[in-house]
Amino acid sequence: MNLSPLQKARYEYSPKLPGMLRNGISDICVKEGSETASVADQDKIKALFPNTYGKKEITFEKGSNTSVAKKQVVGVILSGGQAPGGHNVISGLYDALKATDKSNVLLGFKGGPDGLLKDDYVEFDDAFIDAYRNTGGFDIIGSGRTKLETQEQFAIVAENAKKNGLTAIVIIGGDDSNTNAATLAEYMAANNTGVQVIGCPKTIDGDLKNEDIEASFGFDTATKTYSELIGNIERDANSAKKYWHFVKVMGRSASHVALECALETQPNICLIGEEVAAKKMSLAQITNYIADSVEKRGNAGNNFGVAIIPEGIVEFVPEFSALIKEINELLAGSKTDEFNALPDWDAKYNFIKNGLSADAFKVFDILPLGIKQQLFLERDPHGNVQVSLIESEKLFSELVKNELANRKAAGTYKGKFSALHHFFGYEGRCAFPSNFDADYCYSLGYNAFMLIQYGYTGYLSKVSNISKPAEEWVAGGMPITKMMNIERRNGEDKPVIRKALVELDGKPFKYFEANRDKWAVETCFTYPGAIQYYGPAEVCDLTTRTLALEKGTM
Ligand code: FBP
């Protein structure tokens, strides 16, 4: 196989474990904490999870290992979008499992939850694992987005688990996948299958976090990768002084990625979806906010800038969400065929005008033509608008351009506006994990095995105190039901892990808010550069600004 020099070097990297896990398997004991309760809807969650609710939080400590020896056959899956470090969760799990007993077995089920349903797996050995240590990607076994949530699916998984003699399943995924892990754990316990289920917190979006889980893995590397690119663009903008760059970054349901990139790079503009929703901002208000920055900078001779836009922004704009809802209703059922049969865009436009409410049509009509057409022409198999495909970076630059033309006509704007567009998402999801993610993920995997070994089920592998050096990290586990509440999903009340949105009274947002007016007008760009894997710890092992601000270490 052809290996890049960095790939070779990363194979040799030894991820750092939390201090308490470093003395060897025989020296890890459990300290049980207090019983837990779900974050809300306690009675309902307790009733739905009678076998796994209310368990104690636990931490591992140095001390003699009292777990009962038994041969372990563990199945592992990667679930959902890729996030840097997934391979290290698997290698940490494998190393702990083999260090405990060489005859233990780790099976990797392929293609996400589908692998468990189709009984499609590989058995890992040293050579297999060694080829993936400290590398990005989920290609070791692939991933998938099938939801494991029905009793029928659980029965198939239980059957396949029995067939393969599985003692435990580890699900590496985001909030939805870990919600499914909790439900599967309950099923396995209720049916006395003897199969334990443990989750690991993954997602570059950063929206799986709470008072117990300080960060999901992958967020560190992905945001560092985007910040490197944004910093490079800022330097180019500051050199050429002729373009405004509109950069969309991933993060469908929360704006943590955009906020972290803004803290890293100090752009002129960064939109935060949660703020837009809280202030019920309209498209016109957002447009004016950006145009004000362009105008002030342009009038001072600075016809360049950088604006960061979170991927999910349009869904946070109340009038836009209302428009999407009306469009979905307008084309429900057979009306899609009626619409598609119309001869040209003019006829379609009239159909839309007659079908939408006056308010919705007003919003629709200010959109650039390309976005208007996208809303009606590119639809998912259920006929709904594909919100994730909307090119919001182009939407806002176009709206700003129109607004600036008005201001120019009114004589207030004297600059020039030329926009370029970027979307950073897939670029960061499979990067070589930063040292932080390599260490954190390996620790999560190692720790997941300790939870299995000590007989826990329905727990999320938890490594905390992660804004400090790894030596001071604290390893343990948290019942997943503690993070759950009841939410309305597809017309039904469901128990789910509460998603973490950007908190507008949280320290990361407050820091951004205190500085953004200055950043909007002056050129305060910062250039993070590429992730460093080798060199001084203060450069290589630094985690995110978000975490540093949340924990008060910045
Ligand atoms: P997860 O929530 O599964 O971690 O995935 C998040 C994400 O990376 C989003 O930021 C992005 O919107 C989405 O995946 C893209 O998904 P896909 O890989 O299916 O295109």
CSV table of N, CA and C in Angstrom, one decimal, residues 57 61 156 162 196 226 267 301 338 379 407 472 484 504 506 534 536 538:
chain,number,residue,atom,x,y,z
A,57,GLU,N,-24.3,7.1,38.0
A,57,GLU,CA,-23.1,7.5,37.2
A,57,GLU,C,-21.9,6.9,37.8
A,61,GLU,N,-11.3,4.5,38.6
A,61,GLU,CA,-10.1,5.0,39.4
A,61,GLU,C,-9.0,4.0,39.4
A,156,ILE,N,-34.3,-8.6,15.3
A,156,ILE,CA,-33.3,-9.1,14.3
A,156,ILE,C,-31.9,-9.0,14.9
A,162,LYS,N,-27.1,-13.3,19.2
A,162,LYS,CA,-27.1,-14.6,19.7
A,162,LYS,C,-26.3,-15.6,18.8
A,196,GLN,N,-25.0,-6.4,26.4
A,196,GLN,CA,-24.9,-5.0,26.9
A,196,GLN,C,-24.8,-4.1,25.7
A,226,TYR,N,-11.8,23.6,9.1
A,226,TYR,CA,-12.5,24.7,8.5
A,226,TYR,C,-11.8,26.0,8.9
A,267,PRO,N,-13.9,36.6,11.9
A,267,PRO,CA,-14.4,37.1,10.6
A,267,PRO,C,-15.2,38.4,10.8
A,301,GLY,N,-12.9,52.1,2.2
A,301,GLY,CA,-12.0,51.6,1.2
A,301,GLY,C,-11.7,50.1,1.4
A,338,GLU,N,-49.3,18.0,-11.0
A,338,GLU,CA,-50.0,19.1,-11.6
A,338,GLU,C,-48.9,20.2,-11.9
A,379,ARG,N,-36.7,18.2,-4.9
A,379,ARG,CA,-37.5,17.8,-3.7
A,379,ARG,C,-37.1,16.3,-3.3
A,407,ARG,N,-28.7,51.0,-1.7
A,407,ARG,CA,-28.0,51.9,-0.9
A,407,ARG,C,-27.1,52.8,-1.8
A,472,GLU,N,-5.1,14.4,33.3
A,472,GLU,CA,-6.1,14.8,34.3
A,472,GLU,C,-7.5,14.5,33.8
A,484,MET,N,-32.1,12.2,28.4
A,484,MET,CA,-33.3,12.1,27.5
A,484,MET,C,-34.4,13.0,28.0
A,504,LEU,N,-27.4,31.1,24.1
A,504,LEU,CA,-27.1,32.5,23.9
A,504,LEU,C,-26.6,33.2,25.2
A,506,GLY,N,-24.5,31.5,27.0
A,506,GLY,CA,-23.2,30.7,27.3
A,506,GLY,C,-22.0,31.6,27.0
A,534,TYR,N,2.8,17.4,15.5
A,534,TYR,CA,4.1,17.2,16.2
A,534,TYR,C,4.7,18.6,16.5
A,536,PRO,N,5.4,21.5,20.1
A,536,PRO,CA,5.0,21.8,21.5
A,536,PRO,C,3.5,21.6,21.8
A,538,GLU,N,1.5,23.2,23.6
A,538,GLU,CA,0.6,24.4,23.5
A,538,GLU,C,0.1,24.7,22.1
